[in-house]
PDB file of N, CA and C in Angstrom:
ATOM      1  N   MET A  15      54.453  81.233 118.180  1.00  0.00           N
ATOM      2  CA  MET A  15      55.590  82.112 118.254  1.00  0.00           C
ATOM      3  C   MET A  15      55.153  83.510 117.846  1.00  0.00           C
ATOM      4  N   SER A  16      55.519  84.495 118.625  1.00  0.00           N
ATOM      5  CA  SER A  16      55.148  85.873 118.301  1.00  0.00           C
ATOM      6  C   SER A  16      56.382  86.643 117.844  1.00  0.00           C
ATOM      7  N   PHE A  17      56.133  87.656 117.050  1.00  0.00           N
ATOM      8  CA  PHE A  17      57.215  88.487 116.549  1.00  0.00           C
ATOM      9  C   PHE A  17      57.557  89.563 117.571  1.00  0.00           C
ATOM     10  N   PRO A  18      58.816  89.970 117.637  1.00  0.00           N
ATOM     11  CA  PRO A  18      59.191  91.007 118.599  1.00  0.00           C
ATOM     12  C   PRO A  18      58.554  92.343 118.232  1.00  0.00           C
ATOM     13  N   LYS A  19      58.369  93.185 119.208  1.00  0.00           N
ATOM     14  CA  LYS A  19      57.743  94.486 118.994  1.00  0.00           C
ATOM     15  C   LYS A  19      58.740  95.516 118.460  1.00  0.00           C
ATOM     16  N   LYS A  20      60.027  95.221 118.544  1.00  0.00           N
ATOM     17  CA  LYS A  20      61.041  96.175 118.070  1.00  0.00           C
ATOM     18  C   LYS A  20      61.119  96.152 116.545  1.00  0.00           C
ATOM     19  N   GLY A  21      61.542  97.262 116.004  1.00  0.00           N
ATOM     20  CA  GLY A  21      61.810  97.328 114.578  1.00  0.00           C
ATOM     21  C   GLY A  21      60.594  97.351 113.688  1.00  0.00           C
ATOM     22  N   ASN A  22      59.459  97.772 114.204  1.00  0.00           N
ATOM     23  CA  ASN A  22      58.267  97.774 113.369  1.00  0.00           C
ATOM     24  C   ASN A  22      57.920  99.172 112.857  1.00  0.00           C
ATOM     25  N   LEU A  23      58.826 100.119 112.998  1.00  0.00           N
ATOM     26  CA  LEU A  23      58.606 101.461 112.483  1.00  0.00           C
ATOM     27  C   LEU A  23      59.413 101.658 111.205  1.00  0.00           C
ATOM     28  N   PHE A  24      58.798 102.278 110.248  1.00  0.00           N
ATOM     29  CA  PHE A  24      59.495 102.585 109.009  1.00  0.00           C
ATOM     30  C   PHE A  24      60.306 103.863 109.193  1.00  0.00           C
ATOM     31  N   PRO A  25      61.437 103.981 108.491  1.00  0.00           N
ATOM     32  CA  PRO A  25      62.191 105.225 108.575  1.00  0.00           C
ATOM     33  C   PRO A  25      61.375 106.375 108.010  1.00  0.00           C
ATOM     34  N   ARG A  26      61.672 107.556 108.511  1.00  0.00           N
ATOM     35  CA  ARG A  26      60.946 108.729 108.013  1.00  0.00           C
ATOM     36  C   ARG A  26      61.264 108.954 106.547  1.00  0.00           C
ATOM     37  N   ALA A  27      60.290 109.454 105.842  1.00  0.00           N
ATOM     38  CA  ALA A  27      60.489 109.775 104.423  1.00  0.00           C
ATOM     39  C   ALA A  27      61.389 111.002 104.320  1.00  0.00           C
ATOM     40  N   PRO A  28      62.191 111.092 103.267  1.00  0.00           N
ATOM     41  CA  PRO A  28      63.031 112.275 103.104  1.00  0.00           C
ATOM     42  C   PRO A  28      62.165 113.519 102.946  1.00  0.00           C
ATOM     43  N   SER A  29      62.733 114.642 103.327  1.00  0.00           N
ATOM     44  CA  SER A  29      61.963 115.890 103.236  1.00  0.00           C
ATOM     45  C   SER A  29      61.640 116.197 101.777  1.00  0.00           C
ATOM     46  N   ASP A  30      60.574 116.917 101.586  1.00  0.00           N
ATOM     47  CA  ASP A  30      60.155 117.272 100.232  1.00  0.00           C
ATOM     48  C   ASP A  30      61.202 118.109  99.522  1.00  0.00           C
ATOM     49  N   ASP A  31      61.925 118.956 100.252  1.00  0.00           N
ATOM     50  CA  ASP A  31      62.968 119.783  99.641  1.00  0.00           C
ATOM     51  C   ASP A  31      64.068 118.911  99.056  1.00  0.00           C
ATOM     52  N   LEU A  32      64.470 117.884  99.791  1.00  0.00           N
ATOM     53  CA  LEU A  32      65.522 117.000  99.324  1.00  0.00           C
ATOM     54  C   LEU A  32      65.090 116.277  98.054  1.00  0.00           C
ATOM     55  N   VAL A  33      63.887 115.766  98.048  1.00  0.00           N
ATOM     56  CA  VAL A  33      63.383 115.050  96.879  1.00  0.00           C
ATOM     57  C   VAL A  33      63.249 115.998  95.695  1.00  0.00           C
ATOM     58  N   ALA A  34      62.720 117.183  95.922  1.00  0.00           N
ATOM     59  CA  ALA A  34      62.538 118.155  94.842  1.00  0.00           C
ATOM     60  C   ALA A  34      63.880 118.569  94.255  1.00  0.00           C
ATOM     61  N   ASN A  35      64.876 118.816  95.106  1.00  0.00           N
ATOM     62  CA  ASN A  35      66.185 119.219  94.608  1.00  0.00           C
ATOM     63  C   ASN A  35      66.867 118.089  93.856  1.00  0.00           C
ATOM     64  N   TYR A  36      66.735 116.869  94.354  1.00  0.00           N
ATOM     65  CA  TYR A  36      67.337 115.734  93.654  1.00  0.00           C
ATOM     66  C   TYR A  36      66.725 115.590  92.269  1.00  0.00           C
ATOM     67  N   GLY A  37      65.421 115.673  92.178  1.00  0.00           N
ATOM     68  CA  GLY A  37      64.759 115.553  90.892  1.00  0.00           C
ATOM     69  C   GLY A  37      65.180 116.641  89.928  1.00  0.00           C
ATOM     70  N   ALA A  38      65.325 117.869  90.412  1.00  0.00           N
ATOM     71  CA  ALA A  38      65.736 118.985  89.562  1.00  0.00           C
ATOM     72  C   ALA A  38      67.154 118.778  89.063  1.00  0.00           C
ATOM     73  N   HIS A  39      68.054 118.372  89.957  1.00  0.00           N
ATOM     74  CA  HIS A  39      69.446 118.151  89.550  1.00  0.00           C
ATOM     75  C   HIS A  39      69.539 116.992  88.562  1.00  0.00           C
ATOM     76  N   SER A  40      68.757 115.975  88.785  1.00  0.00           N
ATOM     77  CA  SER A  40      68.757 114.814  87.899  1.00  0.00           C
ATOM     78  C   SER A  40      68.288 115.202  86.500  1.00  0.00           C
ATOM     79  N   LYS A  41      67.262 116.033  86.425  1.00  0.00           N
ATOM     80  CA  LYS A  41      66.749 116.473  85.130  1.00  0.00           C
ATOM     81  C   LYS A  41      67.744 117.381  84.413  1.00  0.00           C
ATOM     82  N   ILE A  42      68.420 118.244  85.165  1.00  0.00           N
ATOM     83  CA  ILE A  42      69.433 119.117  84.567  1.00  0.00           C
ATOM     84  C   ILE A  42      70.585 118.279  84.019  1.00  0.00           C
ATOM     85  N   PHE A  43      71.027 117.298  84.804  1.00  0.00           N
ATOM     86  CA  PHE A  43      72.097 116.409  84.361  1.00  0.00           C
ATOM     87  C   PHE A  43      71.707 115.688  83.077  1.00  0.00           C
ATOM     88  N   ALA A  44      70.521 115.110  83.060  1.00  0.00           N
ATOM     89  CA  ALA A  44      70.058 114.378  81.879  1.00  0.00           C
ATOM     90  C   ALA A  44      69.966 115.299  80.661  1.00  0.00           C
ATOM     91  N   ALA A  45      69.483 116.512  80.861  1.00  0.00           N
ATOM     92  CA  ALA A  45      69.349 117.454  79.751  1.00  0.00           C
ATOM     93  C   ALA A  45      70.711 117.874  79.204  1.00  0.00           C
ATOM     94  N   ARG A  46      71.674 118.105  80.090  1.00  0.00           N
ATOM     95  CA  ARG A  46      73.018 118.517  79.637  1.00  0.00           C
ATOM     96  C   ARG A  46      73.716 117.389  78.886  1.00  0.00           C
ATOM     97  N   VAL A  47      73.593 116.165  79.381  1.00  0.00           N
ATOM     98  CA  VAL A  47      74.203 115.024  78.686  1.00  0.00           C
ATOM     99  C   VAL A  47      73.514 114.816  77.335  1.00  0.00           C
ATOM    100  N   ALA A  48      72.206 114.949  77.301  1.00  0.00           N
ATOM    101  CA  ALA A  48      71.463 114.806  76.042  1.00  0.00           C
ATOM    102  C   ALA A  48      71.910 115.849  75.034  1.00  0.00           C
ATOM    103  N   SER A  49      72.064 117.070  75.488  1.00  0.00           N
ATOM    104  CA  SER A  49      72.519 118.137  74.602  1.00  0.00           C
ATOM    105  C   SER A  49      73.904 117.840  74.050  1.00  0.00           C
ATOM    106  N   ALA A  50      74.795 117.369  74.909  1.00  0.00           N
ATOM    107  CA  ALA A  50      76.157 117.040  74.474  1.00  0.00           C
ATOM    108  C   ALA A  50      76.149 115.888  73.469  1.00  0.00           C
ATOM    109  N   LEU A  51      75.365 114.857  73.752  1.00  0.00           N
ATOM    110  CA  LEU A  51      75.291 113.723  72.830  1.00  0.00           C
ATOM    111  C   LEU A  51      74.704 114.135  71.486  1.00  0.00           C
ATOM    112  N   ASN A  52      73.655 114.955  71.519  1.00  0.00           N
ATOM    113  CA  ASN A  52      73.035 115.395  70.272  1.00  0.00           C
ATOM    114  C   ASN A  52      73.956 116.304  69.474  1.00  0.00           C
ATOM    115  N   ASP A  53      74.732 117.146  70.167  1.00  0.00           N
ATOM    116  CA  ASP A  53      75.689 118.000  69.473  1.00  0.00           C
ATOM    117  C   ASP A  53      76.754 117.174  68.762  1.00  0.00           C
ATOM    118  N   GLU A  54      77.222 116.140  69.429  1.00  0.00           N
ATOM    119  CA  GLU A  54      78.307 115.320  68.891  1.00  0.00           C
ATOM    120  C   GLU A  54      77.827 114.303  67.850  1.00  0.00           C
ATOM    121  N   LEU A  55      76.720 113.623  68.127  1.00  0.00           N
ATOM    122  CA  LEU A  55      76.322 112.492  67.290  1.00  0.00           C
ATOM    123  C   LEU A  55      74.922 112.579  66.712  1.00  0.00           C
ATOM    124  N   GLY A  56      74.158 113.579  67.089  1.00  0.00           N
ATOM    125  CA  GLY A  56      72.749 113.641  66.706  1.00  0.00           C
ATOM    126  C   GLY A  56      72.494 113.748  65.223  1.00  0.00           C
ATOM    127  N   LYS A  57      73.494 114.164  64.461  1.00  0.00           N
ATOM    128  CA  LYS A  57      73.296 114.342  63.030  1.00  0.00           C
ATOM    129  C   LYS A  57      73.503 113.049  62.238  1.00  0.00           C
ATOM    130  N   THR A  58      74.048 112.038  62.879  1.00  0.00           N
ATOM    131  CA  THR A  58      74.258 110.764  62.199  1.00  0.00           C
ATOM    132  C   THR A  58      73.012 109.904  62.310  1.00  0.00           C
ATOM    133  N   THR A  59      72.820 109.028  61.355  1.00  0.00           N
ATOM    134  CA  THR A  59      71.631 108.177  61.383  1.00  0.00           C
ATOM    135  C   THR A  59      71.793 107.011  62.346  1.00  0.00           C
ATOM    136  N   ALA A  60      73.013 106.654  62.665  1.00  0.00           N
ATOM    137  CA  ALA A  60      73.249 105.500  63.537  1.00  0.00           C
ATOM    138  C   ALA A  60      73.713 105.914  64.931  1.00  0.00           C
ATOM    139  N   HIS A  61      73.324 107.110  65.361  1.00  0.00           N
ATOM    140  CA  HIS A  61      73.829 107.637  66.631  1.00  0.00           C
ATOM    141  C   HIS A  61      73.488 106.742  67.822  1.00  0.00           C
ATOM    142  N   VAL A  62      72.305 106.181  67.851  1.00  0.00           N
ATOM    143  CA  VAL A  62      71.902 105.309  68.964  1.00  0.00           C
ATOM    144  C   VAL A  62      72.736 104.030  68.961  1.00  0.00           C
ATOM    145  N   LYS A  63      72.913 103.445  67.799  1.00  0.00           N
ATOM    146  CA  LYS A  63      73.706 102.209  67.698  1.00  0.00           C
ATOM    147  C   LYS A  63      75.171 102.450  68.064  1.00  0.00           C
ATOM    148  N   ILE A  64      75.714 103.600  67.706  1.00  0.00           N
ATOM    149  CA  ILE A  64      77.099 103.928  68.030  1.00  0.00           C
ATOM    150  C   ILE A  64      77.284 103.991  69.536  1.00  0.00           C
ATOM    151  N   VAL A  65      76.425 104.735  70.212  1.00  0.00           N
ATOM    152  CA  VAL A  65      76.541 104.893  71.663  1.00  0.00           C
ATOM    153  C   VAL A  65      76.254 103.568  72.372  1.00  0.00           C
ATOM    154  N   ALA A  66      75.312 102.803  71.878  1.00  0.00           N
ATOM    155  CA  ALA A  66      75.030 101.490  72.468  1.00  0.00           C
ATOM    156  C   ALA A  66      76.243 100.572  72.338  1.00  0.00           C
ATOM    157  N   ALA A  67      76.934 100.641  71.206  1.00  0.00           N
ATOM    158  CA  ALA A  67      78.129  99.821  71.016  1.00  0.00           C
ATOM    159  C   ALA A  67      79.254 100.271  71.954  1.00  0.00           C
ATOM    160  N   TRP A  68      79.401 101.584  72.131  1.00  0.00           N
ATOM    161  CA  TRP A  68      80.431 102.093  73.047  1.00  0.00           C
ATOM    162  C   TRP A  68      80.198 101.609  74.470  1.00  0.00           C
ATOM    163  N   THR A  69      78.955 101.771  74.931  1.00  0.00           N
ATOM    164  CA  THR A  69      78.653 101.575  76.353  1.00  0.00           C
ATOM    165  C   THR A  69      78.169 100.176  76.705  1.00  0.00           C
ATOM    166  N   GLY A  70      77.646  99.452  75.742  1.00  0.00           N
ATOM    167  CA  GLY A  70      77.043  98.161  76.042  1.00  0.00           C
ATOM    168  C   GLY A  70      75.634  98.294  76.605  1.00  0.00           C
ATOM    169  N   ALA A  71      75.093  99.499  76.566  1.00  0.00           N
ATOM    170  CA  ALA A  71      73.740  99.746  77.070  1.00  0.00           C
ATOM    171  C   ALA A  71      72.715  99.347  76.010  1.00  0.00           C
ATOM    172  N   ASN A  72      71.502  99.091  76.458  1.00  0.00           N
ATOM    173  CA  ASN A  72      70.394  98.769  75.580  1.00  0.00           C
ATOM    174  C   ASN A  72      70.065  99.985  74.718  1.00  0.00           C
ATOM    175  N   GLU A  73      69.635  99.759  73.486  1.00  0.00           N
ATOM    176  CA  GLU A  73      69.318 100.877  72.591  1.00  0.00           C
ATOM    177  C   GLU A  73      68.181 101.741  73.133  1.00  0.00           C
ATOM    178  N   ARG A  74      67.209 101.139  73.814  1.00  0.00           N
ATOM    179  CA  ARG A  74      66.115 101.920  74.411  1.00  0.00           C
ATOM    180  C   ARG A  74      66.667 102.858  75.474  1.00  0.00           C
ATOM    181  N   THR A  75      67.638 102.389  76.247  1.00  0.00           N
ATOM    182  CA  THR A  75      68.273 103.222  77.265  1.00  0.00           C
ATOM    183  C   THR A  75      68.998 104.386  76.613  1.00  0.00           C
ATOM    184  N   VAL A  76      69.722 104.099  75.543  1.00  0.00           N
ATOM    185  CA  VAL A  76      70.465 105.150  74.838  1.00  0.00           C
ATOM    186  C   VAL A  76      69.505 106.179  74.240  1.00  0.00           C
ATOM    187  N   LYS A  77      68.381 105.727  73.716  1.00  0.00           N
ATOM    188  CA  LYS A  77      67.379 106.664  73.189  1.00  0.00           C
ATOM    189  C   LYS A  77      66.880 107.593  74.299  1.00  0.00           C
ATOM    190  N   ASN A  78      66.705 107.049  75.501  1.00  0.00           N
ATOM    191  CA  ASN A  78      66.296 107.890  76.633  1.00  0.00           C
ATOM    192  C   ASN A  78      67.378 108.905  76.985  1.00  0.00           C
ATOM    193  N   TRP A  79      68.651 108.543  76.847  1.00  0.00           N
ATOM    194  CA  TRP A  79      69.731 109.500  77.098  1.00  0.00           C
ATOM    195  C   TRP A  79      69.680 110.626  76.073  1.00  0.00           C
ATOM    196  N   PHE A  80      69.497 110.285  74.795  1.00  0.00           N
ATOM    197  CA  PHE A  80      69.436 111.300  73.745  1.00  0.00           C
ATOM    198  C   PHE A  80      68.219 112.203  73.921  1.00  0.00           C
ATOM    199  N   ALA A  81      67.130 111.665  74.427  1.00  0.00           N
ATOM    200  CA  ALA A  81      65.914 112.458  74.642  1.00  0.00           C
ATOM    201  C   ALA A  81      65.990 113.277  75.927  1.00  0.00           C
ATOM    202  N   GLY A  82      66.929 112.960  76.806  1.00  0.00           N
ATOM    203  CA  GLY A  82      67.046 113.692  78.064  1.00  0.00           C
ATOM    204  C   GLY A  82      66.092 113.219  79.139  1.00  0.00           C
ATOM    205  N   HIS A  83      65.483 112.051  78.945  1.00  0.00           N
ATOM    206  CA  HIS A  83      64.583 111.517  79.970  1.00  0.00           C
ATOM    207  C   HIS A  83      65.361 111.035  81.189  1.00  0.00           C
ATOM    208  N   TYR A  84      66.513 110.414  80.923  1.00  0.00           N
ATOM    209  CA  TYR A  84      67.385 109.903  81.981  1.00  0.00           C
ATOM    210  C   TYR A  84      68.824 110.181  81.590  1.00  0.00           C
ATOM    211  N   GLY A  85      69.688 110.223  82.591  1.00  0.00           N
ATOM    212  CA  GLY A  85      71.114 110.357  82.327  1.00  0.00           C
ATOM    213  C   GLY A  85      71.814 109.036  82.542  1.00  0.00           C
ATOM    214  N   PRO A  86      72.987 108.878  81.950  1.00  0.00           N
ATOM    215  CA  PRO A  86      73.723 107.629  82.130  1.00  0.00           C
ATOM    216  C   PRO A  86      74.257 107.498  83.550  1.00  0.00           C
ATOM    217  N   SER A  87      74.370 106.255  84.023  1.00  0.00           N
ATOM    218  CA  SER A  87      74.934 106.018  85.345  1.00  0.00           C
ATOM    219  C   SER A  87      76.455 105.965  85.238  1.00  0.00           C
ATOM    220  N   GLY A  88      77.110 105.750  86.357  1.00  0.00           N
ATOM    221  CA  GLY A  88      78.557 105.869  86.482  1.00  0.00           C
ATOM    222  C   GLY A  88      79.395 105.229  85.404  1.00  0.00           C
ATOM    223  N   ASP A  89      79.310 103.910  85.236  1.00  0.00           N
ATOM    224  CA  ASP A  89      80.188 103.255  84.274  1.00  0.00           C
ATOM    225  C   ASP A  89      79.864 103.652  82.845  1.00  0.00           C
ATOM    226  N   HIS A  90      78.602 103.867  82.540  1.00  0.00           N
ATOM    227  CA  HIS A  90      78.238 104.314  81.200  1.00  0.00           C
ATOM    228  C   HIS A  90      78.707 105.749  80.965  1.00  0.00           C
ATOM    229  N   LEU A  91      78.624 106.583  81.991  1.00  0.00           N
ATOM    230  CA  LEU A  91      79.083 107.964  81.856  1.00  0.00           C
ATOM    231  C   LEU A  91      80.583 108.008  81.590  1.00  0.00           C
ATOM    232  N   VAL A  92      81.342 107.201  82.305  1.00  0.00           N
ATOM    233  CA  VAL A  92      82.796 107.171  82.097  1.00  0.00           C
ATOM    234  C   VAL A  92      83.114 106.717  80.674  1.00  0.00           C
ATOM    235  N   THR A  93      82.395 105.728  80.182  1.00  0.00           N
ATOM    236  CA  THR A  93      82.620 105.259  78.821  1.00  0.00           C
ATOM    237  C   THR A  93      82.252 106.328  77.802  1.00  0.00           C
ATOM    238  N   LEU A  94      81.167 107.052  78.047  1.00  0.00           N
ATOM    239  CA  LEU A  94      80.797 108.147  77.145  1.00  0.00           C
ATOM    240  C   LEU A  94      81.869 109.230  77.127  1.00  0.00           C
ATOM    241  N   ILE A  95      82.400 109.554  78.298  1.00  0.00           N
ATOM    242  CA  ILE A  95      83.457 110.563  78.392  1.00  0.00           C
ATOM    243  C   ILE A  95      84.688 110.109  77.614  1.00  0.00           C
ATOM    244  N   LYS A  96      84.962 108.832  77.655  1.00  0.00           N
ATOM    245  CA  LYS A  96      86.110 108.257  76.944  1.00  0.00           C
ATOM    246  C   LYS A  96      85.987 108.462  75.431  1.00  0.00           C
ATOM    247  N   HIS A  97      84.765 108.380  74.912  1.00  0.00           N
ATOM    248  CA  HIS A  97      84.551 108.444  73.470  1.00  0.00           C
ATOM    249  C   HIS A  97      84.048 109.802  72.967  1.00  0.00           C
ATOM    250  N   CYS A  98      83.498 110.620  73.831  1.00  0.00           N
ATOM    251  CA  CYS A  98      82.781 111.822  73.391  1.00  0.00           C
ATOM    252  C   CYS A  98      83.260 113.048  74.176  1.00  0.00           C
ATOM    253  N   ASP A  99      84.001 113.908  73.500  1.00  0.00           N
ATOM    254  CA  ASP A  99      84.554 115.093  74.162  1.00  0.00           C
ATOM    255  C   ASP A  99      83.480 116.055  74.653  1.00  0.00           C
ATOM    256  N   THR A 100      82.357 116.149  73.948  1.00  0.00           N
ATOM    257  CA  THR A 100      81.324 117.085  74.378  1.00  0.00           C
ATOM    258  C   THR A 100      80.693 116.653  75.706  1.00  0.00           C
ATOM    259  N   VAL A 101      80.618 115.351  75.943  1.00  0.00           N
ATOM    260  CA  VAL A 101      80.112 114.869  77.240  1.00  0.00           C
ATOM    261  C   VAL A 101      81.112 115.218  78.333  1.00  0.00           C
ATOM    262  N   LEU A 102      82.402 115.058  78.052  1.00  0.00           N
ATOM    263  CA  LEU A 102      83.434 115.458  79.015  1.00  0.00           C
ATOM    264  C   LEU A 102      83.297 116.934  79.359  1.00  0.00           C
ATOM    265  N   MET A 103      83.139 117.771  78.347  1.00  0.00           N
ATOM    266  CA  MET A 103      82.999 119.215  78.577  1.00  0.00           C
ATOM    267  C   MET A 103      81.750 119.522  79.416  1.00  0.00           C
ATOM    268  N   ALA A 104      80.658 118.839  79.140  1.00  0.00           N
ATOM    269  CA  ALA A 104      79.418 119.064  79.885  1.00  0.00           C
ATOM    270  C   ALA A 104      79.584 118.666  81.347  1.00  0.00           C
ATOM    271  N   VAL A 105      80.231 117.535  81.595  1.00  0.00           N
ATOM    272  CA  VAL A 105      80.426 117.068  82.969  1.00  0.00           C
ATOM    273  C   VAL A 105      81.344 118.016  83.728  1.00  0.00           C
ATOM    274  N   LEU A 106      82.422 118.447  83.110  1.00  0.00           N
ATOM    275  CA  LEU A 106      83.326 119.397  83.770  1.00  0.00           C
ATOM    276  C   LEU A 106      82.614 120.704  84.078  1.00  0.00           C
ATOM    277  N   SER A 107      81.795 121.162  83.163  1.00  0.00           N
ATOM    278  CA  SER A 107      81.046 122.397  83.376  1.00  0.00           C
ATOM    279  C   SER A 107      80.043 122.246  84.519  1.00  0.00           C
ATOM    280  N   MET A 108      79.324 121.109  84.565  1.00  0.00           N
ATOM    281  CA  MET A 108      78.357 120.878  85.639  1.00  0.00           C
ATOM    282  C   MET A 108      79.048 120.755  86.987  1.00  0.00           C
ATOM    283  N   ALA A 109      80.276 120.264  86.983  1.00  0.00           N
ATOM    284  CA  ALA A 109      81.022 120.099  88.230  1.00  0.00           C
ATOM    285  C   ALA A 109      81.681 121.395  88.681  1.00  0.00           C
ATOM    286  N   GLY A 110      81.522 122.446  87.904  1.00  0.00           N
ATOM    287  CA  GLY A 110      82.128 123.724  88.256  1.00  0.00           C
ATOM    288  C   GLY A 110      83.634 123.731  88.055  1.00  0.00           C
ATOM    289  N   ARG A 111      84.129 122.882  87.181  1.00  0.00           N
ATOM    290  CA  ARG A 111      85.564 122.784  86.918  1.00  0.00           C
ATOM    291  C   ARG A 111      85.881 123.402  85.559  1.00  0.00           C
ATOM    292  N   ASP A 112      85.378 124.608  85.341  1.00  0.00           N
ATOM    293  CA  ASP A 112      85.540 125.276  84.055  1.00  0.00           C
ATOM    294  C   ASP A 112      87.008 125.502  83.696  1.00  0.00           C
ATOM    295  N   GLN A 113      87.872 125.635  84.711  1.00  0.00           N
ATOM    296  CA  GLN A 113      89.288 125.847  84.428  1.00  0.00           C
ATOM    297  C   GLN A 113      89.895 124.644  83.705  1.00  0.00           C
ATOM    298  N   LEU A 114      89.321 123.465  83.879  1.00  0.00           N
ATOM    299  CA  LEU A 114      89.822 122.272  83.201  1.00  0.00           C
ATOM    300  C   LEU A 114      89.358 122.192  81.751  1.00  0.00           C
ATOM    301  N   LEU A 115      88.355 122.979  81.394  1.00  0.00           N
ATOM    302  CA  LEU A 115      87.884 122.978  80.013  1.00  0.00           C
ATOM    303  C   LEU A 115      88.959 123.479  79.063  1.00  0.00           C
ATOM    304  N   ILE A 116      89.777 124.387  79.522  1.00  0.00           N
ATOM    305  CA  ILE A 116      90.850 124.928  78.687  1.00  0.00           C
ATOM    306  C   ILE A 116      91.839 123.811  78.341  1.00  0.00           C
ATOM    307  N   GLY A 117      92.234 123.037  79.356  1.00  0.00           N
ATOM    308  CA  GLY A 117      93.175 121.953  79.131  1.00  0.00           C
ATOM    309  C   GLY A 117      92.586 120.812  78.327  1.00  0.00           C
ATOM    310  N   ALA A 118      91.278 120.643  78.371  1.00  0.00           N
ATOM    311  CA  ALA A 118      90.652 119.545  77.650  1.00  0.00           C
ATOM    312  C   ALA A 118      90.699 119.756  76.138  1.00  0.00           C
ATOM    313  N   ASP A 119      90.858 121.002  75.698  1.00  0.00           N
ATOM    314  CA  ASP A 119      90.926 121.286  74.262  1.00  0.00           C
ATOM    315  C   ASP A 119      92.324 121.091  73.693  1.00  0.00           C
ATOM    316  N   LEU A 120      93.332 120.989  74.547  1.00  0.00           N
ATOM    317  CA  LEU A 120      94.701 120.875  74.079  1.00  0.00           C
ATOM    318  C   LEU A 120      95.042 119.430  73.717  1.00  0.00           C
ATOM    319  N   PRO A 121      95.814 119.240  72.647  1.00  0.00           N
ATOM    320  CA  PRO A 121      96.244 117.872  72.318  1.00  0.00           C
ATOM    321  C   PRO A 121      97.250 117.387  73.349  1.00  0.00           C
ATOM    322  N   LEU A 122      97.334 116.069  73.522  1.00  0.00           N
ATOM    323  CA  LEU A 122      98.299 115.509  74.456  1.00  0.00           C
ATOM    324  C   LEU A 122      99.712 115.718  73.914  1.00  0.00           C
ATOM    325  N   PRO A 123     100.665 116.059  74.804  1.00  0.00           N
ATOM    326  CA  PRO A 123     102.042 116.249  74.330  1.00  0.00           C
ATOM    327  C   PRO A 123     102.646 114.914  73.879  1.00  0.00           C
ATOM    328  N   ILE A 124     103.516 115.002  72.895  1.00  0.00           N
ATOM    329  CA  ILE A 124     104.192 113.817  72.393  1.00  0.00           C
ATOM    330  C   ILE A 124     105.382 113.557  73.295  1.00  0.00           C
ATOM    331  N   SER A 125     105.463 112.346  73.828  1.00  0.00           N
ATOM    332  CA  SER A 125     106.560 112.029  74.745  1.00  0.00           C
ATOM    333  C   SER A 125     107.825 111.762  73.942  1.00  0.00           C
ATOM    334  N   SER A 126     108.957 112.113  74.510  1.00  0.00           N
ATOM    335  CA  SER A 126     110.233 111.958  73.818  1.00  0.00           C
ATOM    336  C   SER A 126     110.931 110.673  74.222  1.00  0.00           C
ATOM    337  N   SER A 127     110.262 109.777  74.922  1.00  0.00           N
ATOM    338  CA  SER A 127     110.926 108.543  75.353  1.00  0.00           C
ATOM    339  C   SER A 127     110.834 107.444  74.352  1.00  0.00           C
TER     340      SER A 127
END
C-alpha cells in the first residue's frame, strides 16, 4: 500500500516580523504584569504562595511571573485581576483603556435595595 502524494507539504513558516513582534509584545506583557505583582505583593515574604493559592498555579510558574520571564495565561490572569488591583490597572493600561482607570479607583456604590 502506498501513501497518497497529496498533503506532503508543510505550511509556510510565519514571517520573521510576525514572530519578532509577538515575542516583543509577550515580553512587554510579562514585564508589566511582573511589575504590578511586585508593586502589590513583592514586599511580603509569602508573595509566591499567596498568588499560587489565588490562581492554583504551580509556585515555579508564579516565580516566573514575578520575575517577568512569562506572563499568566487567560484564566490565571482573570483570577489575578480579581485579587490584585495593580494587575487590573496594568492590563487596562496595556489595552489602551486608560479612561477606565479613573473608574477603577472608585469604590462600588452602595445599593439601596
